[in-house]
């Protein structure tokens, strides 16, 4: 029973580091995916603009 609180305190102390690492990884992944999506969405948007211009 006495070992459980010490283990939980260790987990809590290591939690912020894990959060920082995971948030950084998520941010880099988000930027990478957003750039890929923007590159993929750009040509169809131009095509739609030209079609709407002719229509």
JSON list of N, CA and C in Angstrom, two decimals:
[
{"chain": "A", "resi": 1, "resn": "UNK", "atom": "N", "xyz": [0.84, -1.21, 0.00]},
{"chain": "A", "resi": 1, "resn": "UNK", "atom": "CA", "xyz": [0.00, 0.00, 0.00]},
{"chain": "A", "resi": 1, "resn": "UNK", "atom": "C", "xyz": [0.88, 1.26, 0.00]},
{"chain": "A", "resi": 2, "resn": "UNK", "atom": "N", "xyz": [2.07, 1.17, 0.64]},
{"chain": "A", "resi": 2, "resn": "UNK", "atom": "CA", "xyz": [2.92, 2.37, 0.69]},
{"chain": "A", "resi": 2, "resn": "UNK", "atom": "C", "xyz": [3.66, 2.59, -0.63]},
{"chain": "A", "resi": 3, "resn": "UNK", "atom": "N", "xyz": [3.84, 1.52, -1.41]},
{"chain": "A", "resi": 3, "resn": "UNK", "atom": "CA", "xyz": [4.58, 1.66, -2.67]},
{"chain": "A", "resi": 3, "resn": "UNK", "atom": "C", "xyz": [3.73, 2.32, -3.76]},
{"chain": "A", "resi": 4, "resn": "UNK", "atom": "N", "xyz": [2.41, 2.23, -3.64]},
{"chain": "A", "resi": 4, "resn": "UNK", "atom": "CA", "xyz": [1.54, 2.76, -4.68]},
{"chain": "A", "resi": 4, "resn": "UNK", "atom": "C", "xyz": [1.65, 4.29, -4.80]},
{"chain": "A", "resi": 5, "resn": "UNK", "atom": "N", "xyz": [1.60, 5.06, -3.67]},
{"chain": "A", "resi": 5, "resn": "UNK", "atom": "CA", "xyz": [1.69, 6.52, -3.80]},
{"chain": "A", "resi": 5, "resn": "UNK", "atom": "C", "xyz": [3.04, 6.95, -4.40]},
{"chain": "A", "resi": 6, "resn": "UNK", "atom": "N", "xyz": [4.13, 6.27, -4.04]},
{"chain": "A", "resi": 6, "resn": "UNK", "atom": "CA", "xyz": [5.43, 6.66, -4.58]},
{"chain": "A", "resi": 6, "resn": "UNK", "atom": "C", "xyz": [5.46, 6.42, -6.09]},
{"chain": "A", "resi": 7, "resn": "UNK", "atom": "N", "xyz": [4.89, 5.31, -6.54]},
{"chain": "A", "resi": 7, "resn": "UNK", "atom": "CA", "xyz": [4.86, 5.03, -7.98]},
{"chain": "A", "resi": 7, "resn": "UNK", "atom": "C", "xyz": [4.01, 6.08, -8.69]},
{"chain": "A", "resi": 8, "resn": "UNK", "atom": "N", "xyz": [2.88, 6.47, -8.12]},
{"chain": "A", "resi": 8, "resn": "UNK", "atom": "CA", "xyz": [2.03, 7.46, -8.76]},
{"chain": "A", "resi": 8, "resn": "UNK", "atom": "C", "xyz": [2.73, 8.82, -8.80]},
{"chain": "A", "resi": 9, "resn": "UNK", "atom": "N", "xyz": [3.49, 9.15, -7.75]},
{"chain": "A", "resi": 9, "resn": "UNK", "atom": "CA", "xyz": [4.20, 10.43, -7.75]},
{"chain": "A", "resi": 9, "resn": "UNK", "atom": "C", "xyz": [5.28, 10.43, -8.83]},
{"chain": "A", "resi": 10, "resn": "UNK", "atom": "N", "xyz": [5.93, 9.29, -9.05]},
{"chain": "A", "resi": 10, "resn": "UNK", "atom": "CA", "xyz": [6.95, 9.20, -10.11]},
{"chain": "A", "resi": 10, "resn": "UNK", "atom": "C", "xyz": [6.28, 9.39, -11.47]},
{"chain": "A", "resi": 11, "resn": "UNK", "atom": "N", "xyz": [5.11, 8.77, -11.65]},
{"chain": "A", "resi": 11, "resn": "UNK", "atom": "CA", "xyz": [4.40, 8.92, -12.92]},
{"chain": "A", "resi": 11, "resn": "UNK", "atom": "C", "xyz": [4.01, 10.38, -13.15]},
{"chain": "A", "resi": 12, "resn": "UNK", "atom": "N", "xyz": [3.55, 11.04, -12.08]},
{"chain": "A", "resi": 12, "resn": "UNK", "atom": "CA", "xyz": [3.15, 12.44, -12.21]},
{"chain": "A", "resi": 12, "resn": "UNK", "atom": "C", "xyz": [4.35, 13.32, -12.54]},
{"chain": "A", "resi": 13, "resn": "UNK", "atom": "N", "xyz": [5.53, 12.99, -12.01]},
{"chain": "A", "resi": 13, "resn": "UNK", "atom": "CA", "xyz": [6.70, 13.82, -12.28]},
{"chain": "A", "resi": 13, "resn": "UNK", "atom": "C", "xyz": [7.17, 13.63, -13.71]},
{"chain": "A", "resi": 14, "resn": "UNK", "atom": "N", "xyz": [6.99, 12.43, -14.26]},
{"chain": "A", "resi": 14, "resn": "UNK", "atom": "CA", "xyz": [7.42, 12.18, -15.64]},
{"chain": "A", "resi": 14, "resn": "UNK", "atom": "C", "xyz": [6.33, 12.56, -16.64]},
{"chain": "A", "resi": 15, "resn": "UNK", "atom": "N", "xyz": [5.13, 12.86, -16.16]},
{"chain": "A", "resi": 15, "resn": "UNK", "atom": "CA", "xyz": [4.02, 13.16, -17.06]},
{"chain": "A", "resi": 15, "resn": "UNK", "atom": "C", "xyz": [4.25, 14.44, -17.87]},
{"chain": "A", "resi": 16, "resn": "UNK", "atom": "N", "xyz": [4.68, 15.56, -17.27]},
{"chain": "A", "resi": 16, "resn": "UNK", "atom": "CA", "xyz": [4.89, 16.79, -18.07]},
{"chain": "A", "resi": 16, "resn": "UNK", "atom": "C", "xyz": [5.89, 16.60, -19.20]},
{"chain": "A", "resi": 17, "resn": "UNK", "atom": "N", "xyz": [6.95, 15.81, -18.96]},
{"chain": "A", "resi": 17, "resn": "UNK", "atom": "CA", "xyz": [7.94, 15.59, -20.02]},
{"chain": "A", "resi": 17, "resn": "UNK", "atom": "C", "xyz": [7.29, 14.83, -21.17]},
{"chain": "A", "resi": 18, "resn": "UNK", "atom": "N", "xyz": [6.50, 13.81, -20.83]},
{"chain": "A", "resi": 18, "resn": "UNK", "atom": "CA", "xyz": [5.82, 13.04, -21.88]},
{"chain": "A", "resi": 18, "resn": "UNK", "atom": "C", "xyz": [4.85, 13.94, -22.63]},
{"chain": "A", "resi": 19, "resn": "UNK", "atom": "N", "xyz": [4.16, 14.83, -21.92]},
{"chain": "A", "resi": 19, "resn": "UNK", "atom": "CA", "xyz": [3.22, 15.73, -22.57]},
{"chain": "A", "resi": 19, "resn": "UNK", "atom": "C", "xyz": [3.95, 16.67, -23.53]},
{"chain": "A", "resi": 20, "resn": "UNK", "atom": "N", "xyz": [5.10, 17.20, -23.08]},
{"chain": "A", "resi": 20, "resn": "UNK", "atom": "CA", "xyz": [5.85, 18.11, -23.94]},
{"chain": "A", "resi": 20, "resn": "UNK", "atom": "C", "xyz": [6.31, 17.39, -25.21]},
{"chain": "A", "resi": 21, "resn": "UNK", "atom": "N", "xyz": [6.85, 16.18, -25.03]},
{"chain": "A", "resi": 21, "resn": "UNK", "atom": "CA", "xyz": [7.34, 15.43, -26.19]},
{"chain": "A", "resi": 21, "resn": "UNK", "atom": "C", "xyz": [6.19, 15.10, -27.14]},
{"chain": "A", "resi": 22, "resn": "UNK", "atom": "N", "xyz": [5.09, 14.63, -26.58]},
{"chain": "A", "resi": 22, "resn": "UNK", "atom": "CA", "xyz": [3.96, 14.23, -27.44]},
{"chain": "A", "resi": 22, "resn": "UNK", "atom": "C", "xyz": [3.37, 15.46, -28.14]},
{"chain": "A", "resi": 23, "resn": "UNK", "atom": "N", "xyz": [3.26, 16.59, -27.43]},
{"chain": "A", "resi": 23, "resn": "UNK", "atom": "CA", "xyz": [2.69, 17.78, -28.05]},
{"chain": "A", "resi": 23, "resn": "UNK", "atom": "C", "xyz": [3.60, 18.28, -29.18]},
{"chain": "A", "resi": 24, "resn": "UNK", "atom": "N", "xyz": [4.92, 18.19, -28.95]},
{"chain": "A", "resi": 24, "resn": "UNK", "atom": "CA", "xyz": [5.84, 18.63, -30.00]},
{"chain": "A", "resi": 24, "resn": "UNK", "atom": "C", "xyz": [5.72, 17.74, -31.23]},
{"chain": "A", "resi": 25, "resn": "UNK", "atom": "N", "xyz": [5.62, 16.42, -30.99]},
{"chain": "A", "resi": 25, "resn": "UNK", "atom": "CA", "xyz": [5.49, 15.49, -32.11]},
{"chain": "A", "resi": 25, "resn": "UNK", "atom": "C", "xyz": [4.17, 15.74, -32.84]},
{"chain": "A", "resi": 26, "resn": "UNK", "atom": "N", "xyz": [3.09, 16.01, -32.09]},
{"chain": "A", "resi": 26, "resn": "UNK", "atom": "CA", "xyz": [1.79, 16.26, -32.72]},
{"chain": "A", "resi": 26, "resn": "UNK", "atom": "C", "xyz": [1.84, 17.54, -33.54]},
{"chain": "A", "resi": 27, "resn": "UNK", "atom": "N", "xyz": [2.53, 18.56, -33.02]},
{"chain": "A", "resi": 27, "resn": "UNK", "atom": "CA", "xyz": [2.61, 19.83, -33.76]},
{"chain": "A", "resi": 27, "resn": "UNK", "atom": "C", "xyz": [3.37, 19.64, -35.07]},
{"chain": "A", "resi": 28, "resn": "UNK", "atom": "N", "xyz": [4.49, 18.92, -35.02]},
{"chain": "A", "resi": 28, "resn": "UNK", "atom": "CA", "xyz": [5.26, 18.70, -36.25]},
{"chain": "A", "resi": 28, "resn": "UNK", "atom": "C", "xyz": [4.45, 17.88, -37.24]},
{"chain": "A", "resi": 29, "resn": "UNK", "atom": "N", "xyz": [3.75, 16.85, -36.72]},
{"chain": "A", "resi": 29, "resn": "UNK", "atom": "CA", "xyz": [2.92, 16.02, -37.60]},
{"chain": "A", "resi": 29, "resn": "UNK", "atom": "C", "xyz": [1.81, 16.87, -38.22]},
{"chain": "A", "resi": 30, "resn": "UNK", "atom": "N", "xyz": [1.20, 17.74, -37.40]},
{"chain": "A", "resi": 30, "resn": "UNK", "atom": "CA", "xyz": [0.10, 18.57, -37.90]},
{"chain": "A", "resi": 30, "resn": "UNK", "atom": "C", "xyz": [0.58, 19.50, -39.01]},
{"chain": "A", "resi": 31, "resn": "UNK", "atom": "N", "xyz": [1.76, 20.13, -38.79]},
{"chain": "A", "resi": 31, "resn": "UNK", "atom": "CA", "xyz": [2.28, 21.04, -39.82]},
{"chain": "A", "resi": 31, "resn": "UNK", "atom": "C", "xyz": [2.60, 20.27, -41.11]},
{"chain": "A", "resi": 32, "resn": "UNK", "atom": "N", "xyz": [3.16, 19.07, -40.96]},
{"chain": "A", "resi": 32, "resn": "UNK", "atom": "CA", "xyz": [3.51, 18.28, -42.15]},
{"chain": "A", "resi": 32, "resn": "UNK", "atom": "C", "xyz": [2.26, 17.89, -42.92]},
{"chain": "A", "resi": 33, "resn": "UNK", "atom": "N", "xyz": [1.25, 17.43, -42.18]},
{"chain": "A", "resi": 33, "resn": "UNK", "atom": "CA", "xyz": [0.00, 17.01, -42.84]},
{"chain": "A", "resi": 33, "resn": "UNK", "atom": "C", "xyz": [-0.69, 18.21, -43.47]},
{"chain": "A", "resi": 34, "resn": "UNK", "atom": "N", "xyz": [-0.66, 19.36, -42.78]},
{"chain": "A", "resi": 34, "resn": "UNK", "atom": "CA", "xyz": [-1.34, 20.54, -43.31]},
{"chain": "A", "resi": 34, "resn": "UNK", "atom": "C", "xyz": [-0.67, 21.00, -44.60]},
{"chain": "A", "resi": 35, "resn": "UNK", "atom": "N", "xyz": [0.67, 20.95, -44.64]},
{"chain": "A", "resi": 35, "resn": "UNK", "atom": "CA", "xyz": [1.36, 21.37, -45.86]},
{"chain": "A", "resi": 35, "resn": "UNK", "atom": "C", "xyz": [1.03, 20.41, -47.01]},
{"chain": "A", "resi": 36, "resn": "UNK", "atom": "N", "xyz": [0.98, 19.11, -46.70]},
{"chain": "A", "resi": 36, "resn": "UNK", "atom": "CA", "xyz": [0.63, 18.14, -47.75]},
{"chain": "A", "resi": 36, "resn": "UNK", "atom": "C", "xyz": [-0.79, 18.36, -48.24]},
{"chain": "A", "resi": 37, "resn": "UNK", "atom": "N", "xyz": [-1.71, 18.62, -47.31]},
{"chain": "A", "resi": 37, "resn": "UNK", "atom": "CA", "xyz": [-3.11, 18.84, -47.70]},
{"chain": "A", "resi": 37, "resn": "UNK", "atom": "C", "xyz": [-3.22, 20.11, -48.54]},
{"chain": "A", "resi": 38, "resn": "UNK", "atom": "N", "xyz": [-2.51, 21.14, -48.15]},
{"chain": "A", "resi": 38, "resn": "UNK", "atom": "CA", "xyz": [-2.56, 22.40, -48.91]},
{"chain": "A", "resi": 38, "resn": "UNK", "atom": "C", "xyz": [-2.02, 22.18, -50.33]},
{"chain": "A", "resi": 39, "resn": "UNK", "atom": "N", "xyz": [-0.93, 21.40, -50.44]},
{"chain": "A", "resi": 39, "resn": "UNK", "atom": "CA", "xyz": [-0.37, 21.14, -51.77]},
{"chain": "A", "resi": 39, "resn": "UNK", "atom": "C", "xyz": [-1.33, 20.29, -52.60]},
{"chain": "A", "resi": 40, "resn": "UNK", "atom": "N", "xyz": [-2.06, 19.39, -51.94]},
{"chain": "A", "resi": 40, "resn": "UNK", "atom": "CA", "xyz": [-2.98, 18.53, -52.67]},
{"chain": "A", "resi": 40, "resn": "UNK", "atom": "C", "xyz": [-4.26, 19.28, -53.06]},
{"chain": "A", "resi": 41, "resn": "UNK", "atom": "N", "xyz": [-4.64, 20.28, -52.26]},
{"chain": "A", "resi": 41, "resn": "UNK", "atom": "CA", "xyz": [-5.91, 20.97, -52.49]},
{"chain": "A", "resi": 41, "resn": "UNK", "atom": "C", "xyz": [-5.72, 22.13, -53.46]},
{"chain": "A", "resi": 42, "resn": "UNK", "atom": "N", "xyz": [-4.50, 22.61, -53.62]},
{"chain": "A", "resi": 42, "resn": "UNK", "atom": "CA", "xyz": [-4.27, 23.80, -54.44]},
{"chain": "A", "resi": 42, "resn": "UNK", "atom": "C", "xyz": [-4.71, 23.62, -55.90]},
{"chain": "A", "resi": 43, "resn": "UNK", "atom": "N", "xyz": [-4.27, 22.60, -56.64]},
{"chain": "A", "resi": 43, "resn": "UNK", "atom": "CA", "xyz": [-4.67, 22.48, -58.05]},
{"chain": "A", "resi": 43, "resn": "UNK", "atom": "C", "xyz": [-6.18, 22.36, -58.26]},
{"chain": "A", "resi": 44, "resn": "UNK", "atom": "N", "xyz": [-6.90, 21.51, -57.50]},
{"chain": "A", "resi": 44, "resn": "UNK", "atom": "CA", "xyz": [-8.35, 21.45, -57.70]},
{"chain": "A", "resi": 44, "resn": "UNK", "atom": "C", "xyz": [-9.03, 22.79, -57.45]},
{"chain": "A", "resi": 45, "resn": "UNK", "atom": "N", "xyz": [-8.51, 23.57, -56.52]},
{"chain": "A", "resi": 45, "resn": "UNK", "atom": "CA", "xyz": [-9.11, 24.88, -56.26]},
{"chain": "A", "resi": 45, "resn": "UNK", "atom": "C", "xyz": [-8.94, 25.78, -57.49]},
{"chain": "A", "resi": 46, "resn": "UNK", "atom": "N", "xyz": [-7.76, 25.74, -58.10]},
{"chain": "A", "resi": 46, "resn": "UNK", "atom": "CA", "xyz": [-7.54, 26.54, -59.31]},
{"chain": "A", "resi": 46, "resn": "UNK", "atom": "C", "xyz": [-8.45, 26.06, -60.42]},
{"chain": "A", "resi": 47, "resn": "UNK", "atom": "N", "xyz": [-8.61, 24.75, -60.55]},
{"chain": "A", "resi": 47, "resn": "UNK", "atom": "CA", "xyz": [-9.49, 24.21, -61.59]},
{"chain": "A", "resi": 47, "resn": "UNK", "atom": "C", "xyz": [-10.91, 24.67, -61.35]},
{"chain": "A", "resi": 48, "resn": "UNK", "atom": "N", "xyz": [-11.35, 24.62, -60.11]},
{"chain": "A", "resi": 48, "resn": "UNK", "atom": "CA", "xyz": [-12.72, 25.05, -59.80]},
{"chain": "A", "resi": 48, "resn": "UNK", "atom": "C", "xyz": [-12.88, 26.53, -60.10]},
{"chain": "A", "resi": 49, "resn": "UNK", "atom": "N", "xyz": [-11.87, 27.34, -59.78]},
{"chain": "A", "resi": 49, "resn": "UNK", "atom": "CA", "xyz": [-11.97, 28.78, -60.06]},
{"chain": "A", "resi": 49, "resn": "UNK", "atom": "C", "xyz": [-12.09, 29.03, -61.56]},
{"chain": "A", "resi": 50, "resn": "UNK", "atom": "N", "xyz": [-11.29, 28.30, -62.36]},
{"chain": "A", "resi": 50, "resn": "UNK", "atom": "CA", "xyz": [-11.35, 28.50, -63.81]},
{"chain": "A", "resi": 50, "resn": "UNK", "atom": "C", "xyz": [-12.70, 28.04, -64.35]},
{"chain": "A", "resi": 51, "resn": "UNK", "atom": "N", "xyz": [-13.22, 26.92, -63.82]},
{"chain": "A", "resi": 51, "resn": "UNK", "atom": "CA", "xyz": [-14.52, 26.42, -64.28]},
{"chain": "A", "resi": 51, "resn": "UNK", "atom": "C", "xyz": [-15.61, 27.42, -63.94]},
{"chain": "A", "resi": 52, "resn": "UNK", "atom": "N", "xyz": [-15.57, 27.93, -62.71]},
{"chain": "A", "resi": 52, "resn": "UNK", "atom": "CA", "xyz": [-16.60, 28.91, -62.31]},
{"chain": "A", "resi": 52, "resn": "UNK", "atom": "C", "xyz": [-16.45, 30.19, -63.14]},
{"chain": "A", "resi": 53, "resn": "UNK", "atom": "N", "xyz": [-15.21, 30.53, -63.53]},
{"chain": "A", "resi": 53, "resn": "UNK", "atom": "CA", "xyz": [-15.00, 31.71, -64.34]},
{"chain": "A", "resi": 53, "resn": "UNK", "atom": "C", "xyz": [-15.63, 31.54, -65.72]},
{"chain": "A", "resi": 54, "resn": "UNK", "atom": "N", "xyz": [-15.46, 30.34, -66.30]},
{"chain": "A", "resi": 54, "resn": "UNK", "atom": "CA", "xyz": [-16.03, 30.09, -67.63]},
{"chain": "A", "resi": 54, "resn": "UNK", "atom": "C", "xyz": [-17.55, 29.93, -67.56]},
{"chain": "A", "resi": 55, "resn": "UNK", "atom": "N", "xyz": [-18.05, 29.40, -66.42]},
{"chain": "A", "resi": 55, "resn": "UNK", "atom": "CA", "xyz": [-19.50, 29.24, -66.28]},
{"chain": "A", "resi": 55, "resn": "UNK", "atom": "C", "xyz": [-20.09, 30.59, -65.91]}
]
